[in-house]
């Protein structure tokens, strides 16, 4: 962040009015609204691009403990094969890691769906002053 530049939520009402060249009683004119939309865009949160299930699955393996378990499975398999004891322990560890990843993806997907449903249920009502008239808008 540049020196002396505040985030919008840290600015006083006076600073915001000066920045947008607006009087509180008058509000923004249609011309100012069009100009501000061209400069700043619509007053919307940017939607994140959804990740595929495969990417979500792969991301489950980024956790430090999961990496340790995978390394342990590899070492156990190499030692077991070298000593003739088999690789049963390695297979069990890898199955547990894969089942954990599947459960993690399922929980993440359910959480995202719940959040989307909550966002659809909530509507926001705001009061704005436009051309000296107070309006209510729902978005």
mmCIF file of C-alpha atoms in Angstrom:
data_model
loop_
_atom_site.group_PDB
_atom_site.id
_atom_site.type_symbol
_atom_site.label_atom_id
_atom_site.label_comp_id
_atom_site.label_asym_id
_atom_site.label_seq_id
_atom_site.Cartn_x
_atom_site.Cartn_y
_atom_site.Cartn_z
ATOM 1 C CA UNK A 1 0.000 0.000 0.000
ATOM 2 C CA UNK A 2 1.322 3.438 -0.926
ATOM 3 C CA UNK A 3 2.392 5.752 1.870
ATOM 4 C CA UNK A 4 -0.367 8.104 2.996
ATOM 5 C CA UNK A 5 -3.064 6.151 1.176
ATOM 6 C CA UNK A 6 -5.747 4.608 3.395
ATOM 7 C CA UNK A 7 -7.996 1.676 2.670
ATOM 8 C CA UNK A 8 -11.642 2.684 2.162
ATOM 9 C CA UNK A 9 -12.715 1.347 5.559
ATOM 10 C CA UNK A 10 -10.126 3.519 7.348
ATOM 11 C CA UNK A 11 -11.262 6.778 5.734
ATOM 12 C CA UNK A 12 -13.447 9.320 7.459
ATOM 13 C CA UNK A 13 -16.751 10.437 5.956
ATOM 14 C CA UNK A 14 -15.131 13.753 5.024
ATOM 15 C CA UNK A 15 -12.294 12.030 3.187
ATOM 16 C CA UNK A 16 -14.740 9.923 1.195
ATOM 17 C CA UNK A 17 -16.881 12.956 0.316
ATOM 18 C CA UNK A 18 -13.789 14.853 -0.879
ATOM 19 C CA UNK A 19 -12.522 11.889 -2.896
ATOM 20 C CA UNK A 20 -15.826 11.424 -4.729
ATOM 21 C CA UNK A 21 -16.599 15.167 -4.840
ATOM 22 C CA UNK A 22 -20.049 14.765 -3.370
ATOM 23 C CA UNK A 23 -22.245 16.716 -0.990
ATOM 24 C CA UNK A 24 -24.073 14.535 1.530
ATOM 25 C CA UNK A 25 -27.475 16.145 0.941
ATOM 26 C CA UNK A 26 -27.223 16.027 -2.851
ATOM 27 C CA UNK A 27 -25.616 12.627 -3.382
ATOM 28 C CA UNK A 28 -24.052 11.500 -6.632
ATOM 29 C CA UNK A 29 -25.344 12.664 -9.978
ATOM 30 C CA UNK A 30 -26.040 10.183 -12.781
ATOM 31 C CA UNK A 31 -22.911 11.442 -14.558
ATOM 32 C CA UNK A 32 -20.773 10.777 -11.453
ATOM 33 C CA UNK A 33 -22.271 7.289 -11.092
ATOM 34 C CA UNK A 34 -21.407 6.407 -14.689
ATOM 35 C CA UNK A 35 -17.869 7.795 -14.305
ATOM 36 C CA UNK A 36 -17.300 5.958 -11.015
ATOM 37 C CA UNK A 37 -18.525 2.675 -12.501
ATOM 38 C CA UNK A 38 -16.064 3.091 -15.369
ATOM 39 C CA UNK A 39 -13.209 3.802 -12.949
ATOM 40 C CA UNK A 40 -14.034 1.446 -10.047
ATOM 41 C CA UNK A 41 -16.424 -1.083 -11.578
ATOM 42 C CA UNK A 42 -19.663 -2.286 -10.068
ATOM 43 C CA UNK A 43 -20.081 -2.488 -6.302
ATOM 44 C CA UNK A 44 -19.772 -6.274 -6.239
ATOM 45 C CA UNK A 45 -17.480 -8.806 -4.685
ATOM 46 C CA UNK A 46 -15.336 -10.593 -7.216
ATOM 47 C CA UNK A 47 -16.441 -14.184 -7.638
ATOM 48 C CA UNK A 48 -13.662 -16.681 -7.255
ATOM 49 C CA UNK A 49 -13.121 -19.179 -10.008
ATOM 50 C CA UNK A 50 -14.242 -22.602 -8.833
ATOM 51 C CA UNK A 51 -11.621 -25.294 -8.593
ATOM 52 C CA UNK A 52 -12.183 -28.712 -10.130
ATOM 53 C CA UNK A 53 -12.595 -31.725 -7.866
ATOM 54 C CA UNK A 54 -9.250 -33.061 -9.061
ATOM 55 C CA UNK A 55 -7.453 -29.841 -8.046
ATOM 56 C CA UNK A 56 -9.223 -29.883 -4.669
ATOM 57 C CA UNK A 57 -8.129 -33.503 -4.244
ATOM 58 C CA UNK A 58 -4.492 -32.672 -5.036
ATOM 59 C CA UNK A 59 -4.559 -29.718 -2.631
ATOM 60 C CA UNK A 60 -5.354 -32.116 0.206
ATOM 61 C CA UNK A 61 -1.785 -33.409 -0.080
ATOM 62 C CA UNK A 62 -0.180 -30.008 0.659
ATOM 63 C CA UNK A 63 -0.500 -30.425 4.428
ATOM 64 C CA UNK A 64 2.809 -31.018 6.216
ATOM 65 C CA UNK A 65 1.557 -34.082 8.132
ATOM 66 C CA UNK A 66 0.232 -35.685 4.947
ATOM 67 C CA UNK A 67 3.601 -35.201 3.268
ATOM 68 C CA UNK A 68 5.288 -36.820 6.298
ATOM 69 C CA UNK A 69 2.887 -39.780 6.050
ATOM 70 C CA UNK A 70 3.589 -40.233 2.344
ATOM 71 C CA UNK A 71 7.345 -40.138 2.967
ATOM 72 C CA UNK A 72 6.898 -42.647 5.800
ATOM 73 C CA UNK A 73 4.906 -44.921 3.478
ATOM 74 C CA UNK A 74 7.642 -44.763 0.839
ATOM 75 C CA UNK A 75 10.390 -45.478 3.378
ATOM 76 C CA UNK A 76 8.342 -48.297 4.914
ATOM 77 C CA UNK A 77 7.757 -49.809 1.478
ATOM 78 C CA UNK A 78 11.409 -49.627 0.489
ATOM 79 C CA UNK A 79 12.595 -51.121 3.799
ATOM 80 C CA UNK A 80 9.854 -53.788 3.739
ATOM 81 C CA UNK A 81 10.686 -54.803 0.180
ATOM 82 C CA UNK A 82 14.430 -54.826 0.904
ATOM 83 C CA UNK A 83 14.041 -57.004 4.000
ATOM 84 C CA UNK A 84 11.407 -59.229 2.412
ATOM 85 C CA UNK A 85 8.642 -58.267 4.873
ATOM 86 C CA UNK A 86 6.303 -56.877 2.223
ATOM 87 C CA UNK A 87 4.759 -53.504 1.668
ATOM 88 C CA UNK A 88 1.508 -53.982 3.603
ATOM 89 C CA UNK A 89 2.264 -51.126 6.019
ATOM 90 C CA UNK A 90 2.944 -48.761 3.100
ATOM 91 C CA UNK A 91 -0.299 -49.684 1.387
ATOM 92 C CA UNK A 92 -2.285 -49.140 4.595
ATOM 93 C CA UNK A 93 -0.704 -45.709 5.149
ATOM 94 C CA UNK A 94 -1.404 -44.653 1.544
ATOM 95 C CA UNK A 95 -5.020 -45.878 1.764
ATOM 96 C CA UNK A 96 -5.522 -43.814 4.926
ATOM 97 C CA UNK A 97 -4.004 -40.740 3.236
ATOM 98 C CA UNK A 98 -6.227 -41.161 0.148
ATOM 99 C CA UNK A 99 -9.387 -41.707 2.227
ATOM 100 C CA UNK A 100 -8.487 -38.600 4.239
ATOM 101 C CA UNK A 101 -8.150 -36.599 1.008
ATOM 102 C CA UNK A 102 -11.520 -37.843 -0.256
ATOM 103 C CA UNK A 103 -13.222 -36.892 3.028
ATOM 104 C CA UNK A 104 -11.502 -33.474 2.927
ATOM 105 C CA UNK A 105 -12.771 -32.789 -0.611
ATOM 106 C CA UNK A 106 -16.296 -33.868 0.346
ATOM 107 C CA UNK A 107 -16.339 -31.588 3.397
ATOM 108 C CA UNK A 108 -14.932 -28.666 1.418
ATOM 109 C CA UNK A 109 -17.564 -29.115 -1.295
ATOM 110 C CA UNK A 110 -20.378 -29.249 1.257
ATOM 111 C CA UNK A 111 -19.077 -26.109 2.959
ATOM 112 C CA UNK A 112 -18.931 -24.237 -0.366
ATOM 113 C CA UNK A 113 -22.488 -25.274 -1.239
ATOM 114 C CA UNK A 114 -23.714 -24.155 2.192
ATOM 115 C CA UNK A 115 -21.994 -20.789 1.794
ATOM 116 C CA UNK A 116 -23.515 -20.293 -1.669
ATOM 117 C CA UNK A 117 -26.973 -21.101 -0.278
ATOM 118 C CA UNK A 118 -26.518 -18.586 2.544
ATOM 119 C CA UNK A 119 -25.397 -15.907 0.105
ATOM 120 C CA UNK A 120 -28.507 -16.465 -2.013
ATOM 121 C CA UNK A 121 -30.745 -16.162 1.057
ATOM 122 C CA UNK A 122 -29.285 -12.895 2.270
ATOM 123 C CA UNK A 123 -30.284 -9.681 0.569
ATOM 124 C CA UNK A 124 -28.979 -6.278 1.485
ATOM 125 C CA UNK A 125 -31.017 -3.101 1.574
ATOM 126 C CA UNK A 126 -29.161 0.175 1.289
ATOM 127 C CA UNK A 127 -30.250 3.791 1.251
ATOM 128 C CA UNK A 128 -28.525 6.072 -1.216
ATOM 129 C CA UNK A 129 -28.927 9.696 -2.206
ATOM 130 C CA UNK A 130 -29.050 10.244 -5.954
ATOM 131 C CA UNK A 131 -29.773 13.659 -7.453
ATOM 132 C CA UNK A 132 -31.121 14.951 -4.114
ATOM 133 C CA UNK A 133 -33.517 11.984 -3.750
ATOM 134 C CA UNK A 134 -33.203 9.210 -1.152
ATOM 135 C CA UNK A 135 -33.663 5.739 -2.673
ATOM 136 C CA UNK A 136 -33.654 2.234 -1.210
ATOM 137 C CA UNK A 137 -31.965 -0.494 -3.197
ATOM 138 C CA UNK A 138 -31.822 -4.234 -2.660
ATOM 139 C CA UNK A 139 -28.908 -6.222 -3.930
#
